[in-house]
CSV table of N, CA and C in Angstrom, one decimal:
chain,number,residue,atom,x,y,z
A,564,SER,N,10.7,16.1,28.7
A,564,SER,CA,9.9,17.2,28.9
A,564,SER,C,10.5,18.3,28.0
A,565,SER,N,9.7,19.2,27.6
A,565,SER,CA,10.0,20.4,26.8
A,565,SER,C,11.0,21.3,27.7
A,566,ALA,N,10.7,21.3,28.9
A,566,ALA,CA,11.5,22.2,29.7
A,566,ALA,C,13.0,21.7,29.8
A,567,ALA,N,13.1,20.4,30.1
A,567,ALA,CA,14.4,19.8,30.2
A,567,ALA,C,15.2,19.9,28.7
A,568,ALA,N,14.4,19.6,27.8
A,568,ALA,CA,15.0,19.7,26.4
A,568,ALA,C,15.5,21.2,26.1
A,569,ALA,N,14.6,22.2,26.5
A,569,ALA,CA,15.2,23.6,26.3
A,569,ALA,C,16.4,23.9,27.1
A,570,LEU,N,16.5,23.4,28.3
A,570,LEU,CA,17.7,23.6,29.1
A,570,LEU,C,18.9,22.9,28.5
A,571,GLN,N,18.7,21.8,28.0
A,571,GLN,CA,19.7,21.0,27.4
A,571,GLN,C,20.2,21.7,26.1
A,572,ASP,N,19.3,22.1,25.3
A,572,ASP,CA,19.6,22.8,24.0
A,572,ASP,C,20.4,24.0,24.3
A,573,ARG,N,20.2,24.7,25.5
A,573,ARG,CA,20.9,25.9,25.7
A,573,ARG,C,22.2,25.7,26.7
A,574,LYS,N,22.6,24.5,26.7
A,574,LYS,CA,23.8,24.0,27.4
A,574,LYS,C,23.8,24.3,28.9
A,575,GLY,N,22.6,23.9,29.5
A,575,GLY,CA,22.5,24.0,30.9
A,575,GLY,C,23.4,23.0,31.6
A,576,VAL,N,23.9,23.3,32.7
A,576,VAL,CA,24.9,22.4,33.4
A,576,VAL,C,24.1,21.6,34.5
A,577,GLU,N,24.6,20.3,34.6
A,577,GLU,CA,24.0,19.5,35.7
A,577,GLU,C,22.4,19.4,35.7
A,578,LEU,N,21.9,19.2,34.6
A,578,LEU,CA,20.5,19.1,34.3
A,578,LEU,C,20.0,17.9,35.1
A,579,LYS,N,18.9,18.0,35.9
A,579,LYS,CA,18.3,16.9,36.6
A,579,LYS,C,16.8,17.1,36.6
A,580,VAL,N,16.1,16.0,36.4
A,580,VAL,CA,14.6,16.0,36.6
A,580,VAL,C,14.3,15.0,37.7
A,581,LEU,N,13.7,15.5,38.8
A,581,LEU,CA,13.3,14.7,39.9
A,581,LEU,C,11.8,14.4,39.8
A,582,TYR,N,11.3,13.2,40.0
A,582,TYR,CA,9.9,12.8,40.1
A,582,TYR,C,9.6,12.9,41.6
A,583,LEU,N,8.8,13.9,42.0
A,583,LEU,CA,8.4,14.1,43.3
A,583,LEU,C,7.1,13.5,43.8
A,584,GLU,N,6.2,13.2,42.9
A,584,GLU,CA,4.9,12.8,43.4
A,584,GLU,C,4.8,11.8,44.5
A,585,PRO,N,5.6,10.8,44.5
A,585,PRO,CA,5.6,9.9,45.7
A,585,PRO,C,6.1,10.5,47.0
A,586,VAL,N,6.8,11.6,47.0
A,586,VAL,CA,7.4,12.1,48.2
A,586,VAL,C,6.9,13.5,48.5
A,587,SER,N,6.0,14.1,47.7
A,587,SER,CA,5.6,15.5,47.9
A,587,SER,C,4.1,15.6,47.3
A,588,ASP,N,3.4,16.6,47.9
A,588,ASP,CA,2.1,16.8,47.4
A,588,ASP,C,1.9,18.1,46.7
A,589,PHE,N,3.0,18.9,46.6
A,589,PHE,CA,2.9,20.2,46.0
A,589,PHE,C,3.3,20.3,44.5
A,590,ALA,N,4.0,19.4,44.0
A,590,ALA,CA,4.5,19.4,42.6
A,590,ALA,C,4.7,17.9,42.3
A,591,ASP,N,4.7,17.6,41.0
A,591,ASP,CA,5.0,16.3,40.5
A,591,ASP,C,6.5,16.1,40.1
A,592,TYR,N,7.1,17.2,39.6
A,592,TYR,CA,8.5,17.2,39.1
A,592,TYR,C,9.2,18.5,39.6
A,593,PHE,N,10.4,18.4,39.7
A,593,PHE,CA,11.4,19.5,39.8
A,593,PHE,C,12.3,19.3,38.6
A,594,VAL,N,12.5,20.3,37.9
A,594,VAL,CA,13.6,20.4,36.8
A,594,VAL,C,14.6,21.3,37.3
A,595,LEU,N,15.8,20.8,37.5
A,595,LEU,CA,16.9,21.6,38.0
A,595,LEU,C,18.1,21.7,37.1
A,596,CYS,N,18.7,22.9,37.0
A,596,CYS,CA,19.8,23.2,36.1
A,596,CYS,C,20.6,24.3,36.6
A,597,SER,N,21.8,24.3,36.2
A,597,SER,CA,22.7,25.4,36.5
A,597,SER,C,23.3,26.2,35.3
A,598,GLY,N,23.5,27.5,35.5
A,598,GLY,CA,24.1,28.3,34.5
A,598,GLY,C,25.6,28.7,35.0
A,599,THR,N,26.5,28.9,34.1
A,599,THR,CA,27.8,29.3,34.6
A,599,THR,C,28.0,30.7,35.0
A,600,ASN,N,27.0,31.5,34.6
A,600,ASN,CA,27.0,32.9,35.0
A,600,ASN,C,25.6,33.4,34.9
A,601,GLN,N,25.4,34.6,35.5
A,601,GLN,CA,24.1,35.3,35.5
A,601,GLN,C,23.4,35.4,34.1
A,602,ARG,N,24.2,35.8,33.2
A,602,ARG,CA,23.7,35.9,31.9
A,602,ARG,C,23.1,34.5,31.3
A,603,GLN,N,23.9,33.5,31.5
A,603,GLN,CA,23.4,32.1,31.1
A,603,GLN,C,22.2,31.7,31.9
A,604,VAL,N,22.2,32.0,33.2
A,604,VAL,CA,21.0,31.6,34.0
A,604,VAL,C,19.8,32.3,33.4
A,605,GLN,N,19.9,33.5,33.1
A,605,GLN,CA,18.7,34.3,32.6
A,605,GLN,C,18.3,33.6,31.2
A,606,ALA,N,19.3,33.4,30.3
A,606,ALA,CA,19.0,32.9,29.0
A,606,ALA,C,18.4,31.4,29.1
A,607,LEU,N,18.9,30.6,30.1
A,607,LEU,CA,18.2,29.3,30.3
A,607,LEU,C,16.7,29.4,30.7
A,608,ALA,N,16.5,30.3,31.6
A,608,ALA,CA,15.2,30.5,32.2
A,608,ALA,C,14.2,31.0,31.0
A,609,GLU,N,14.8,32.0,30.2
A,609,GLU,CA,14.0,32.5,29.1
A,609,GLU,C,13.8,31.5,28.0
A,610,GLY,N,14.7,30.6,27.8
A,610,GLY,CA,14.6,29.6,26.9
A,610,GLY,C,13.5,28.5,27.2
A,611,VAL,N,13.4,28.2,28.5
A,611,VAL,CA,12.2,27.3,29.0
A,611,VAL,C,10.9,28.0,28.7
A,612,ASP,N,10.8,29.4,29.1
A,612,ASP,CA,9.7,30.1,28.9
A,612,ASP,C,9.2,30.1,27.5
A,613,GLU,N,10.1,30.4,26.6
A,613,GLU,CA,9.8,30.4,25.1
A,613,GLU,C,9.3,29.1,24.7
A,614,ALA,N,10.1,28.0,25.0
A,614,ALA,CA,9.7,26.7,24.5
A,614,ALA,C,8.4,26.3,25.0
A,615,LEU,N,8.0,26.6,26.3
A,615,LEU,CA,6.7,26.2,26.8
A,615,LEU,C,5.6,27.1,26.3
A,616,ARG,N,5.9,28.3,26.2
A,616,ARG,CA,4.9,29.2,25.6
A,616,ARG,C,4.5,28.8,24.2
A,617,ALA,N,5.4,28.3,23.4
A,617,ALA,CA,5.1,27.8,22.1
A,617,ALA,C,4.3,26.6,22.1
A,618,LYS,N,4.1,25.9,23.3
A,618,LYS,CA,3.2,24.8,23.4
A,618,LYS,C,2.0,25.2,24.2
A,619,GLY,N,1.7,26.5,24.4
A,619,GLY,CA,0.6,26.9,25.0
A,619,GLY,C,0.6,27.0,26.6
A,620,LEU,N,1.9,26.7,27.1
A,620,LEU,CA,2.0,26.8,28.7
A,620,LEU,C,2.6,28.1,29.1
A,621,ARG,N,2.0,28.6,30.1
A,621,ARG,CA,2.5,29.8,30.8
A,621,ARG,C,2.8,29.5,32.1
A,622,PRO,N,3.9,30.1,32.7
A,622,PRO,CA,4.1,29.9,34.2
A,622,PRO,C,3.0,30.6,35.0
A,623,ARG,N,2.7,30.0,36.2
A,623,ARG,CA,1.9,30.6,37.1
A,623,ARG,C,2.6,31.7,37.9
A,624,HIS,N,3.9,31.5,37.9
A,624,HIS,CA,4.7,32.5,38.7
A,624,HIS,C,6.2,32.3,38.3
A,625,VAL,N,6.9,33.5,38.3
A,625,VAL,CA,8.3,33.5,38.0
A,625,VAL,C,8.9,34.4,39.1
A,626,GLU,N,10.0,33.8,39.7
A,626,GLU,CA,10.7,34.6,40.7
A,626,GLU,C,12.3,34.6,40.3
A,627,GLY,N,13.0,35.7,40.5
A,627,GLY,CA,14.4,35.8,40.4
A,627,GLY,C,14.9,36.1,39.0
A,628,LEU,N,14.1,36.4,38.1
A,628,LEU,CA,14.6,36.5,36.7
A,628,LEU,C,15.6,37.8,36.6
A,629,SER,N,15.3,38.8,37.3
A,629,SER,CA,16.1,40.1,37.2
A,629,SER,C,17.5,39.8,37.9
A,630,SER,N,17.5,39.2,39.0
A,630,SER,CA,18.8,38.9,39.6
A,630,SER,C,19.6,37.8,39.0
A,631,ALA,N,18.8,36.8,38.5
A,631,ALA,CA,19.4,35.7,37.7
A,631,ALA,C,20.4,34.9,38.5
A,632,ARG,N,20.1,34.6,39.8
A,632,ARG,CA,21.0,33.8,40.6
A,632,ARG,C,20.3,32.5,40.9
A,633,TRP,N,18.9,32.6,41.1
A,633,TRP,CA,18.1,31.4,41.2
A,633,TRP,C,16.8,31.8,40.6
A,634,VAL,N,16.5,31.3,39.4
A,634,VAL,CA,15.1,31.6,38.8
A,634,VAL,C,14.2,30.4,39.0
A,635,LEU,N,13.0,30.7,39.5
A,635,LEU,CA,12.0,29.7,39.6
A,635,LEU,C,10.8,30.0,38.7
A,636,LEU,N,10.6,29.0,37.9
A,636,LEU,CA,9.4,29.0,37.0
A,636,LEU,C,8.4,28.0,37.5
A,637,ASP,N,7.2,28.4,37.9
A,637,ASP,CA,6.2,27.6,38.5
A,637,ASP,C,5.2,27.3,37.5
A,638,TYR,N,5.0,26.1,37.1
A,638,TYR,CA,4.1,25.6,36.1
A,638,TYR,C,3.0,24.7,36.7
A,639,GLY,N,2.8,24.8,38.1
A,639,GLY,CA,1.8,24.0,38.7
A,639,GLY,C,2.3,22.6,39.1
A,640,ASP,N,2.2,21.7,38.1
A,640,ASP,CA,2.6,20.4,38.3
A,640,ASP,C,4.1,20.1,38.4
A,641,PHE,N,4.8,21.1,37.8
A,641,PHE,CA,6.2,21.0,37.8
A,641,PHE,C,6.8,22.4,38.0
A,642,LEU,N,8.1,22.4,38.6
A,642,LEU,CA,8.8,23.6,38.9
A,642,LEU,C,10.1,23.6,38.3
A,643,VAL,N,10.5,24.7,37.6
A,643,VAL,CA,11.8,24.7,37.0
A,643,VAL,C,12.6,25.6,37.8
A,644,HIS,N,13.9,25.1,38.2
A,644,HIS,CA,14.8,25.8,39.1
A,644,HIS,C,16.1,26.0,38.2
A,645,VAL,N,16.5,27.2,37.9
A,645,VAL,CA,17.7,27.5,37.2
A,645,VAL,C,18.6,28.3,38.1
A,646,PHE,N,19.7,27.9,38.5
A,646,PHE,CA,20.7,28.4,39.5
A,646,PHE,C,22.0,28.8,38.9
A,647,ASP,N,22.6,29.8,39.6
A,647,ASP,CA,24.0,29.9,39.3
A,647,ASP,C,24.7,28.9,40.2
A,648,GLU,N,25.9,28.6,40.0
A,648,GLU,CA,26.5,27.4,40.7
A,648,GLU,C,26.5,27.6,42.2
A,649,GLU,N,26.8,28.9,42.6
A,649,GLU,CA,26.9,29.1,44.0
A,649,GLU,C,25.5,28.8,44.7
A,650,GLN,N,24.5,29.3,44.2
A,650,GLN,CA,23.1,29.2,44.8
A,650,GLN,C,22.7,27.7,44.8
A,651,ARG,N,23.0,27.0,43.7
A,651,ARG,CA,22.7,25.6,43.6
A,651,ARG,C,23.4,24.8,44.7
A,652,SER,N,24.7,25.1,44.9
A,652,SER,CA,25.4,24.4,45.9
A,652,SER,C,24.9,24.7,47.3
A,653,PHE,N,24.6,26.0,47.5
A,653,PHE,CA,24.1,26.5,48.8
A,653,PHE,C,22.8,25.9,49.2
A,654,TYR,N,21.8,25.9,48.3
A,654,TYR,CA,20.5,25.4,48.6
A,654,TYR,C,20.3,23.8,48.4
A,655,ALA,N,21.2,23.3,47.7
A,655,ALA,CA,21.2,21.8,47.6
A,655,ALA,C,19.9,21.0,47.4
A,656,LEU,N,19.1,21.6,46.5
A,656,LEU,CA,17.8,20.9,46.3
A,656,LEU,C,17.9,19.5,45.9
A,657,ASP,N,19.0,19.2,45.2
A,657,ASP,CA,19.2,17.8,44.7
A,657,ASP,C,19.3,16.9,45.9
A,658,ARG,N,20.1,17.3,46.9
A,658,ARG,CA,20.2,16.5,48.1
A,658,ARG,C,19.0,16.6,49.0
A,659,LEU,N,18.3,17.8,49.2
A,659,LEU,CA,17.2,18.0,50.0
A,659,LEU,C,16.1,17.1,49.5
A,660,TRP,N,16.0,16.8,48.2
A,660,TRP,CA,14.9,16.0,47.6
A,660,TRP,C,15.5,14.6,47.1
A,661,GLY,N,16.6,14.2,47.8
A,661,GLY,CA,17.2,13.0,47.4
A,661,GLY,C,16.4,11.7,47.4
A,662,ASP,N,15.2,11.7,48.1
A,662,ASP,CA,14.3,10.6,48.1
A,662,ASP,C,13.6,10.5,46.8
A,663,ALA,N,13.5,11.6,45.9
A,663,ALA,CA,12.8,11.6,44.6
A,663,ALA,C,13.6,10.9,43.6
A,664,GLU,N,12.9,10.2,42.8
A,664,GLU,CA,13.5,9.4,41.7
A,664,GLU,C,14.0,10.4,40.6
A,665,ASN,N,15.3,10.1,40.1
A,665,ASN,CA,15.8,10.9,39.2
A,665,ASN,C,15.4,10.3,37.8
A,666,VAL,N,14.6,11.1,37.1
A,666,VAL,CA,14.0,10.6,35.7
A,666,VAL,C,14.5,11.5,34.6
A,667,THR,N,15.7,12.0,34.8
A,667,THR,CA,16.3,12.8,33.8
A,667,THR,C,16.4,12.2,32.4
A,668,GLN,N,17.0,11.0,32.3
A,668,GLN,CA,17.2,10.3,31.0
A,668,GLN,C,15.9,10.0,30.4
A,669,ALA,N,14.9,9.6,31.1
A,669,ALA,CA,13.6,9.3,30.5
A,669,ALA,C,12.9,10.5,29.9
A,670,MET,N,13.2,11.7,30.5
A,670,MET,CA,12.5,12.9,30.1
A,670,MET,C,13.2,13.6,28.8
A,671,LEU,N,14.4,13.1,28.7
A,671,LEU,CA,15.1,13.6,27.5
A,671,LEU,C,15.0,12.8,26.2
A,672,GLN,N,14.4,11.7,26.4
A,672,GLN,CA,14.2,10.7,25.2
A,672,GLN,C,13.0,11.1,24.4
């Protein structure tokens, strides 16, 4: 996916793409990534936005960009979550959605 590639290009930490469709009805994919500090979290989220806008996609909703601790970019069928390490550990979406298939490698090819 373009979102995952943009996060990888900007050196996002612990990039993970979860396929949610079999276990959820509100989104098909979660793209999860961490930044090492608030500046990187913001840069990662902005990188996703830029990459997807170049393909004609705009987020329906963005939350958390100014505080840059947990940024959510909602594209309807998929949600991009960019965390600082503390927020990612606290909210543990990776574990909460543990039943979802990890399709990270397939999305990066």
